[in-house]
Amino acid sequence: MTPMNEEKANRSTSAGTTNSVSVGTLHRQTAPLSNSVVGIAPKFVPTLSEDDAVVQARLLKALADPTRLRILSLLSRHEGEVCVFEIVESFTLEQPTISHHLRILRDAGLVDCRKKGLWAYYYVRREALTRAGDVIEGLA
């Protein structure tokens, strides 16, 4: 006499294109191995490529933090470059935390810096802020 699980496993191997999973006494059919059907186009296609979505998400994530928005506000108010020391002085956060936020803003392309001796001077990249506005407007 064949145990029940082996009998179910034997039936599932003859099923053909679908997979089946046997767990204990639970037997369930899974979807076919291939998700695409030849000759049928999807009804909806995103206009944004996956790579563009990653870049835009990084930009929007950088803007989605209160401290980073305050840093951008501070830098925008001062048209020129602001020393990192002056940025740290304007917040109740420690220097490593401010540097972390500045790095995220820099990686997103929202700010850039220029080294002068021991200090770094940060400034807003206006074209990146315009791009962020365009991203948000494109979603509306």
Short mmCIF file of N, CA and C in Angstrom, two decimals:
data_model
loop_
_atom_site.label_atom_id
_atom_site.label_comp_id
_atom_site.label_asym_id
_atom_site.label_seq_id
_atom_site.Cartn_x
_atom_site.Cartn_y
_atom_site.Cartn_z
N MET A 1 0.84 -1.17 0.00
CA MET A 1 0.00 0.00 0.00
C MET A 1 0.89 1.24 0.00
N THR A 2 0.59 2.23 -0.85
CA THR A 2 1.38 3.44 -1.00
C THR A 2 0.86 4.51 -0.05
N PRO A 3 1.78 5.18 0.68
CA PRO A 3 1.32 6.26 1.55
C PRO A 3 0.64 7.36 0.73
N MET A 4 -0.25 8.07 1.36
CA MET A 4 -1.06 9.08 0.69
C MET A 4 -0.23 10.19 0.04
N ASN A 5 0.85 10.65 0.71
CA ASN A 5 1.67 11.74 0.16
C ASN A 5 2.37 11.31 -1.12
N GLU A 6 2.88 10.06 -1.16
CA GLU A 6 3.54 9.58 -2.37
C GLU A 6 2.56 9.49 -3.52
N GLU A 7 1.32 9.07 -3.22
CA GLU A 7 0.30 8.95 -4.25
C GLU A 7 0.00 10.33 -4.85
N LYS A 8 -0.10 11.34 -4.00
CA LYS A 8 -0.34 12.70 -4.48
C LYS A 8 0.85 13.21 -5.29
N ALA A 9 2.05 12.89 -4.86
CA ALA A 9 3.24 13.32 -5.59
C ALA A 9 3.27 12.67 -6.96
N ASN A 10 2.87 11.41 -7.06
CA ASN A 10 2.84 10.73 -8.35
C ASN A 10 1.83 11.38 -9.28
N ARG A 11 0.67 11.77 -8.75
CA ARG A 11 -0.34 12.45 -9.57
C ARG A 11 0.19 13.79 -10.06
N SER A 12 0.92 14.50 -9.20
CA SER A 12 1.38 15.84 -9.56
C SER A 12 2.45 15.81 -10.64
N THR A 13 3.24 14.76 -10.73
CA THR A 13 4.28 14.70 -11.76
C THR A 13 3.69 14.50 -13.14
N SER A 14 2.49 13.94 -13.22
CA SER A 14 1.87 13.75 -14.52
C SER A 14 1.00 14.93 -14.92
N ALA A 15 0.96 15.99 -14.09
CA ALA A 15 0.09 17.15 -14.36
C ALA A 15 0.53 17.94 -15.57
N GLY A 16 1.81 17.97 -15.88
CA GLY A 16 2.27 18.66 -17.09
C GLY A 16 2.87 20.01 -16.78
N THR A 17 2.23 21.10 -17.26
CA THR A 17 2.83 22.42 -17.20
C THR A 17 2.67 23.11 -15.86
N THR A 18 1.79 22.64 -15.00
CA THR A 18 1.62 23.30 -13.71
C THR A 18 2.45 22.59 -12.67
N ASN A 19 2.85 23.33 -11.67
CA ASN A 19 3.60 22.77 -10.56
C ASN A 19 2.63 22.42 -9.47
N SER A 20 2.97 21.44 -8.67
CA SER A 20 2.15 21.17 -7.51
C SER A 20 3.05 20.98 -6.32
N VAL A 21 2.57 21.36 -5.18
CA VAL A 21 3.36 21.33 -3.97
C VAL A 21 2.63 20.47 -2.96
N SER A 22 3.32 19.49 -2.39
CA SER A 22 2.73 18.67 -1.34
C SER A 22 3.45 18.95 -0.04
N VAL A 23 2.71 19.38 0.95
CA VAL A 23 3.27 19.64 2.26
C VAL A 23 2.43 18.88 3.25
N GLY A 24 3.01 17.84 3.86
CA GLY A 24 2.24 17.02 4.80
C GLY A 24 1.03 16.45 4.09
N THR A 25 -0.16 16.72 4.58
CA THR A 25 -1.38 16.26 3.93
C THR A 25 -1.99 17.34 3.04
N LEU A 26 -1.36 18.52 2.97
CA LEU A 26 -1.85 19.63 2.16
C LEU A 26 -1.32 19.47 0.75
N HIS A 27 -2.19 19.55 -0.22
CA HIS A 27 -1.81 19.45 -1.62
C HIS A 27 -2.41 20.64 -2.35
N ARG A 28 -1.56 21.38 -3.06
CA ARG A 28 -2.06 22.59 -3.70
C ARG A 28 -1.42 22.73 -5.07
N GLN A 29 -2.19 23.22 -6.02
CA GLN A 29 -1.70 23.48 -7.37
C GLN A 29 -1.16 24.90 -7.42
N THR A 30 -0.04 25.11 -8.06
CA THR A 30 0.50 26.46 -8.23
C THR A 30 0.32 26.89 -9.68
N ALA A 31 0.61 28.14 -9.94
CA ALA A 31 0.45 28.71 -11.28
C ALA A 31 1.44 28.07 -12.25
N PRO A 32 1.17 28.18 -13.53
CA PRO A 32 2.11 27.66 -14.53
C PRO A 32 3.47 28.34 -14.39
N LEU A 33 4.50 27.69 -14.88
CA LEU A 33 5.86 28.20 -14.77
C LEU A 33 6.04 29.51 -15.53
N SER A 34 5.35 29.68 -16.63
CA SER A 34 5.49 30.88 -17.44
C SER A 34 4.35 31.83 -17.17
N ASN A 35 4.66 33.11 -16.89
CA ASN A 35 3.64 34.11 -16.62
C ASN A 35 3.17 34.80 -17.90
N SER A 36 3.94 34.73 -18.96
CA SER A 36 3.59 35.47 -20.17
C SER A 36 2.84 34.58 -21.14
N VAL A 37 1.89 35.19 -21.81
CA VAL A 37 1.15 34.51 -22.84
C VAL A 37 1.59 35.13 -24.15
N VAL A 38 1.96 34.30 -25.10
CA VAL A 38 2.48 34.78 -26.37
C VAL A 38 1.38 35.50 -27.14
N GLY A 39 1.69 36.70 -27.65
CA GLY A 39 0.77 37.42 -28.50
C GLY A 39 -0.19 38.35 -27.77
N ILE A 40 -0.16 38.41 -26.46
CA ILE A 40 -1.06 39.29 -25.72
C ILE A 40 -0.24 40.36 -25.03
N ALA A 41 -0.52 41.62 -25.37
CA ALA A 41 0.19 42.75 -24.75
C ALA A 41 -0.52 43.13 -23.46
N PRO A 42 0.24 43.60 -22.45
CA PRO A 42 -0.41 44.02 -21.21
C PRO A 42 -1.31 45.22 -21.47
N LYS A 43 -2.37 45.31 -20.68
CA LYS A 43 -3.33 46.40 -20.85
C LYS A 43 -2.74 47.74 -20.44
N PHE A 44 -1.96 47.76 -19.36
CA PHE A 44 -1.35 48.98 -18.86
C PHE A 44 0.16 48.80 -18.79
N VAL A 45 0.89 49.79 -19.27
CA VAL A 45 2.35 49.74 -19.26
C VAL A 45 2.85 51.02 -18.60
N PRO A 46 3.72 50.92 -17.57
CA PRO A 46 4.25 52.14 -16.95
C PRO A 46 5.11 52.92 -17.94
N THR A 47 4.97 54.23 -17.92
CA THR A 47 5.78 55.07 -18.81
C THR A 47 7.16 55.31 -18.23
N LEU A 48 7.33 55.02 -16.96
CA LEU A 48 8.60 55.23 -16.25
C LEU A 48 9.39 53.93 -16.22
N SER A 49 10.63 53.98 -16.70
CA SER A 49 11.46 52.77 -16.66
C SER A 49 11.86 52.48 -15.22
N GLU A 50 12.29 51.26 -14.97
CA GLU A 50 12.68 50.89 -13.61
C GLU A 50 13.89 51.69 -13.13
N ASP A 51 14.85 51.92 -14.01
CA ASP A 51 16.03 52.71 -13.64
C ASP A 51 15.66 54.15 -13.30
N ASP A 52 14.79 54.75 -14.12
CA ASP A 52 14.34 56.12 -13.83
C ASP A 52 13.58 56.18 -12.51
N ALA A 53 12.78 55.16 -12.25
CA ALA A 53 12.02 55.12 -11.00
C ALA A 53 12.95 55.07 -9.80
N VAL A 54 14.04 54.33 -9.89
CA VAL A 54 15.01 54.25 -8.78
C VAL A 54 15.65 55.61 -8.53
N VAL A 55 16.04 56.29 -9.60
CA VAL A 55 16.66 57.62 -9.47
C VAL A 55 15.68 58.62 -8.87
N GLN A 56 14.44 58.60 -9.37
CA GLN A 56 13.45 59.54 -8.87
C GLN A 56 13.04 59.23 -7.43
N ALA A 57 12.99 57.96 -7.08
CA ALA A 57 12.66 57.59 -5.70
C ALA A 57 13.76 58.06 -4.75
N ARG A 58 15.02 57.95 -5.15
CA ARG A 58 16.12 58.44 -4.32
C ARG A 58 16.00 59.94 -4.10
N LEU A 59 15.63 60.65 -5.14
CA LEU A 59 15.45 62.10 -5.05
C LEU A 59 14.31 62.44 -4.08
N LEU A 60 13.18 61.76 -4.23
CA LEU A 60 12.03 62.05 -3.37
C LEU A 60 12.25 61.59 -1.94
N LYS A 61 12.97 60.49 -1.75
CA LYS A 61 13.30 60.04 -0.39
C LYS A 61 14.18 61.05 0.33
N ALA A 62 15.10 61.65 -0.42
CA ALA A 62 15.97 62.66 0.18
C ALA A 62 15.16 63.86 0.65
N LEU A 63 14.10 64.16 -0.06
CA LEU A 63 13.25 65.29 0.31
C LEU A 63 12.26 64.95 1.41
N ALA A 64 12.07 63.67 1.68
CA ALA A 64 11.02 63.22 2.61
C ALA A 64 11.49 63.16 4.06
N ASP A 65 12.41 64.01 4.44
CA ASP A 65 12.89 64.03 5.82
C ASP A 65 12.89 65.48 6.31
N PRO A 66 12.33 65.73 7.50
CA PRO A 66 12.25 67.11 8.00
C PRO A 66 13.60 67.79 8.15
N THR A 67 14.59 67.07 8.62
CA THR A 67 15.92 67.67 8.80
C THR A 67 16.53 68.05 7.46
N ARG A 68 16.39 67.17 6.48
CA ARG A 68 16.95 67.47 5.17
C ARG A 68 16.21 68.63 4.50
N LEU A 69 14.91 68.72 4.71
CA LEU A 69 14.17 69.88 4.18
C LEU A 69 14.63 71.17 4.84
N ARG A 70 14.90 71.11 6.14
CA ARG A 70 15.38 72.31 6.84
C ARG A 70 16.78 72.70 6.35
N ILE A 71 17.62 71.70 6.08
CA ILE A 71 18.97 71.99 5.55
C ILE A 71 18.84 72.65 4.18
N LEU A 72 17.96 72.11 3.32
CA LEU A 72 17.74 72.71 2.01
C LEU A 72 17.22 74.13 2.13
N SER A 73 16.32 74.35 3.08
CA SER A 73 15.78 75.69 3.31
C SER A 73 16.89 76.65 3.72
N LEU A 74 17.74 76.20 4.61
CA LEU A 74 18.87 77.03 5.06
C LEU A 74 19.80 77.37 3.90
N LEU A 75 20.13 76.36 3.10
CA LEU A 75 21.04 76.59 1.98
C LEU A 75 20.40 77.46 0.90
N SER A 76 19.09 77.32 0.70
CA SER A 76 18.40 78.12 -0.31
C SER A 76 18.34 79.59 0.09
N ARG A 77 18.20 79.84 1.39
CA ARG A 77 18.14 81.22 1.87
C ARG A 77 19.45 81.96 1.64
N HIS A 78 20.54 81.24 1.73
CA HIS A 78 21.86 81.83 1.52
C HIS A 78 22.32 81.44 0.12
N GLU A 79 22.21 82.35 -0.79
CA GLU A 79 22.46 82.08 -2.20
C GLU A 79 23.83 81.46 -2.48
N GLY A 80 24.84 81.84 -1.71
CA GLY A 80 26.18 81.31 -1.95
C GLY A 80 26.38 79.97 -1.26
N GLU A 81 27.58 79.73 -0.88
CA GLU A 81 27.94 78.49 -0.22
C GLU A 81 27.93 78.69 1.29
N VAL A 82 27.50 77.65 2.01
CA VAL A 82 27.43 77.71 3.47
C VAL A 82 28.39 76.66 4.02
N CYS A 83 29.23 77.08 4.95
CA CYS A 83 30.19 76.17 5.56
C CYS A 83 29.46 75.13 6.40
N VAL A 84 29.96 73.92 6.38
CA VAL A 84 29.35 72.84 7.14
C VAL A 84 29.30 73.19 8.63
N PHE A 85 30.28 73.93 9.11
CA PHE A 85 30.30 74.37 10.51
C PHE A 85 29.08 75.24 10.81
N GLU A 86 28.73 76.13 9.88
CA GLU A 86 27.57 77.00 10.07
C GLU A 86 26.26 76.22 10.00
N ILE A 87 26.22 75.18 9.20
CA ILE A 87 25.02 74.34 9.13
C ILE A 87 24.83 73.61 10.45
N VAL A 88 25.90 73.02 10.98
CA VAL A 88 25.83 72.30 12.25
C VAL A 88 25.40 73.24 13.36
N GLU A 89 25.93 74.46 13.34
CA GLU A 89 25.61 75.47 14.35
C GLU A 89 24.12 75.82 14.37
N SER A 90 23.46 75.68 13.23
CA SER A 90 22.05 76.07 13.09
C SER A 90 21.07 75.00 13.58
N PHE A 91 21.57 73.83 13.94
CA PHE A 91 20.71 72.72 14.36
C PHE A 91 21.11 72.24 15.75
N THR A 92 20.20 71.53 16.39
CA THR A 92 20.51 70.94 17.70
C THR A 92 21.09 69.54 17.55
N LEU A 93 21.29 69.10 16.31
CA LEU A 93 21.86 67.77 16.05
C LEU A 93 23.38 67.83 16.06
N GLU A 94 24.00 66.68 16.27
CA GLU A 94 25.46 66.59 16.28
C GLU A 94 26.00 66.61 14.84
N GLN A 95 27.27 66.92 14.72
CA GLN A 95 27.92 67.03 13.42
C GLN A 95 27.81 65.74 12.59
N PRO A 96 28.02 64.53 13.17
CA PRO A 96 27.90 63.33 12.34
C PRO A 96 26.50 63.15 11.74
N THR A 97 25.48 63.54 12.48
CA THR A 97 24.11 63.42 11.97
C THR A 97 23.87 64.39 10.82
N ILE A 98 24.34 65.61 10.97
CA ILE A 98 24.22 66.60 9.89
C ILE A 98 24.99 66.13 8.67
N SER A 99 26.19 65.59 8.87
CA SER A 99 26.99 65.09 7.75
C SER A 99 26.27 63.95 7.03
N HIS A 100 25.59 63.10 7.79
CA HIS A 100 24.82 62.00 7.21
C HIS A 100 23.72 62.56 6.30
N HIS A 101 22.98 63.54 6.79
CA HIS A 101 21.90 64.14 5.99
C HIS A 101 22.46 64.86 4.76
N LEU A 102 23.59 65.53 4.91
CA LEU A 102 24.21 66.19 3.77
C LEU A 102 24.67 65.18 2.72
N ARG A 103 25.16 64.04 3.16
CA ARG A 103 25.58 63.00 2.21
C ARG A 103 24.38 62.49 1.42
N ILE A 104 23.25 62.28 2.08
CA ILE A 104 22.04 61.82 1.38
C ILE A 104 21.58 62.86 0.37
N LEU A 105 21.60 64.12 0.76
CA LEU A 105 21.23 65.19 -0.16
C LEU A 105 22.20 65.27 -1.34
N ARG A 106 23.48 65.07 -1.06
CA ARG A 106 24.49 65.10 -2.12
C ARG A 106 24.33 63.90 -3.05
N ASP A 107 24.08 62.71 -2.50
CA ASP A 107 23.89 61.51 -3.33
C ASP A 107 22.67 61.65 -4.23
N ALA A 108 21.65 62.35 -3.76
CA ALA A 108 20.44 62.56 -4.56
C ALA A 108 20.64 63.68 -5.58
N GLY A 109 21.76 64.40 -5.49
CA GLY A 109 22.04 65.46 -6.43
C GLY A 109 21.40 66.79 -6.08
N LEU A 110 20.84 66.89 -4.88
CA LEU A 110 20.16 68.13 -4.48
C LEU A 110 21.13 69.21 -4.01
N VAL A 111 22.24 68.81 -3.42
CA VAL A 111 23.26 69.77 -2.99
C VAL A 111 24.61 69.27 -3.48
N ASP A 112 25.56 70.17 -3.47
CA ASP A 112 26.94 69.81 -3.78
C ASP A 112 27.83 70.61 -2.86
N CYS A 113 29.10 70.27 -2.83
CA CYS A 113 30.00 71.00 -1.94
C CYS A 113 31.32 71.27 -2.62
N ARG A 114 32.02 72.22 -2.04
CA ARG A 114 33.35 72.58 -2.50
C ARG A 114 34.24 72.60 -1.27
N LYS A 115 35.34 71.91 -1.34
CA LYS A 115 36.29 71.87 -0.22
C LYS A 115 37.20 73.09 -0.28
N LYS A 116 37.41 73.67 0.90
CA LYS A 116 38.33 74.81 1.01
C LYS A 116 39.07 74.61 2.32
N GLY A 117 40.29 74.12 2.21
CA GLY A 117 41.06 73.80 3.42
C GLY A 117 40.43 72.64 4.15
N LEU A 118 40.15 72.84 5.45
CA LEU A 118 39.54 71.78 6.26
C LEU A 118 38.02 71.75 6.16
N TRP A 119 37.43 72.79 5.59
CA TRP A 119 35.98 72.92 5.61
C TRP A 119 35.37 72.61 4.25
N ALA A 120 34.11 72.17 4.30
CA ALA A 120 33.33 71.95 3.10
C ALA A 120 32.23 72.99 3.06
N TYR A 121 32.04 73.59 1.90
CA TYR A 121 31.01 74.61 1.70
C TYR A 121 29.93 74.04 0.79
N TYR A 122 28.71 74.00 1.29
CA TYR A 122 27.59 73.38 0.57
C TYR A 122 26.73 74.43 -0.11
N TYR A 123 26.13 74.03 -1.22
CA TYR A 123 25.21 74.88 -1.95
C TYR A 123 24.15 74.02 -2.61
N VAL A 124 22.99 74.64 -2.88
CA VAL A 124 21.87 73.94 -3.51
C VAL A 124 22.09 73.87 -5.01
N ARG A 125 21.77 72.74 -5.58
CA ARG A 125 21.79 72.59 -7.04
C ARG A 125 20.36 72.84 -7.53
N ARG A 126 20.13 74.02 -8.03
CA ARG A 126 18.78 74.47 -8.42
C ARG A 126 18.15 73.56 -9.47
N GLU A 127 18.95 73.07 -10.40
CA GLU A 127 18.39 72.21 -11.46
C GLU A 127 17.82 70.91 -10.88
N ALA A 128 18.39 70.43 -9.77
CA ALA A 128 17.87 69.22 -9.12
C ALA A 128 16.53 69.50 -8.45
N LEU A 129 16.39 70.69 -7.86
CA LEU A 129 15.09 71.05 -7.27
C LEU A 129 14.03 71.20 -8.35
N THR A 130 14.41 71.72 -9.49
CA THR A 130 13.49 71.83 -10.62
C THR A 130 13.08 70.44 -11.09
N ARG A 131 14.06 69.53 -11.15
CA ARG A 131 13.79 68.14 -11.56
C ARG A 131 12.83 67.46 -10.58
N ALA A 132 13.00 67.72 -9.27
CA ALA A 132 12.10 67.14 -8.26
C ALA A 132 10.68 67.66 -8.47
N GLY A 133 10.55 68.94 -8.78
CA GLY A 133 9.24 69.49 -9.08
C GLY A 133 8.61 68.86 -10.31
N ASP A 134 9.44 68.62 -11.32
CA ASP A 134 8.95 67.98 -12.54
C ASP A 134 8.48 66.54 -12.28
N VAL A 135 9.20 65.83 -11.40
CA VAL A 135 8.82 64.46 -11.05
C VAL A 135 7.45 64.46 -10.40
N ILE A 136 7.27 65.35 -9.43
CA ILE A 136 5.99 65.42 -8.72
C ILE A 136 4.87 65.84 -9.68
N GLU A 137 5.14 66.81 -10.52
CA GLU A 137 4.14 67.29 -11.48
C GLU A 137 3.78 66.19 -12.47
N GLY A 138 4.75 65.38 -12.85
CA GLY A 138 4.50 64.28 -13.79
C GLY A 138 3.60 63.21 -13.22
N LEU A 139 3.51 63.12 -11.92
CA LEU A 139 2.64 62.13 -11.28
C LEU A 139 1.20 62.62 -11.15
N ALA A 140 1.02 63.93 -11.26
CA ALA A 140 -0.33 64.51 -11.07
C ALA A 140 -1.19 64.35 -12.29
#
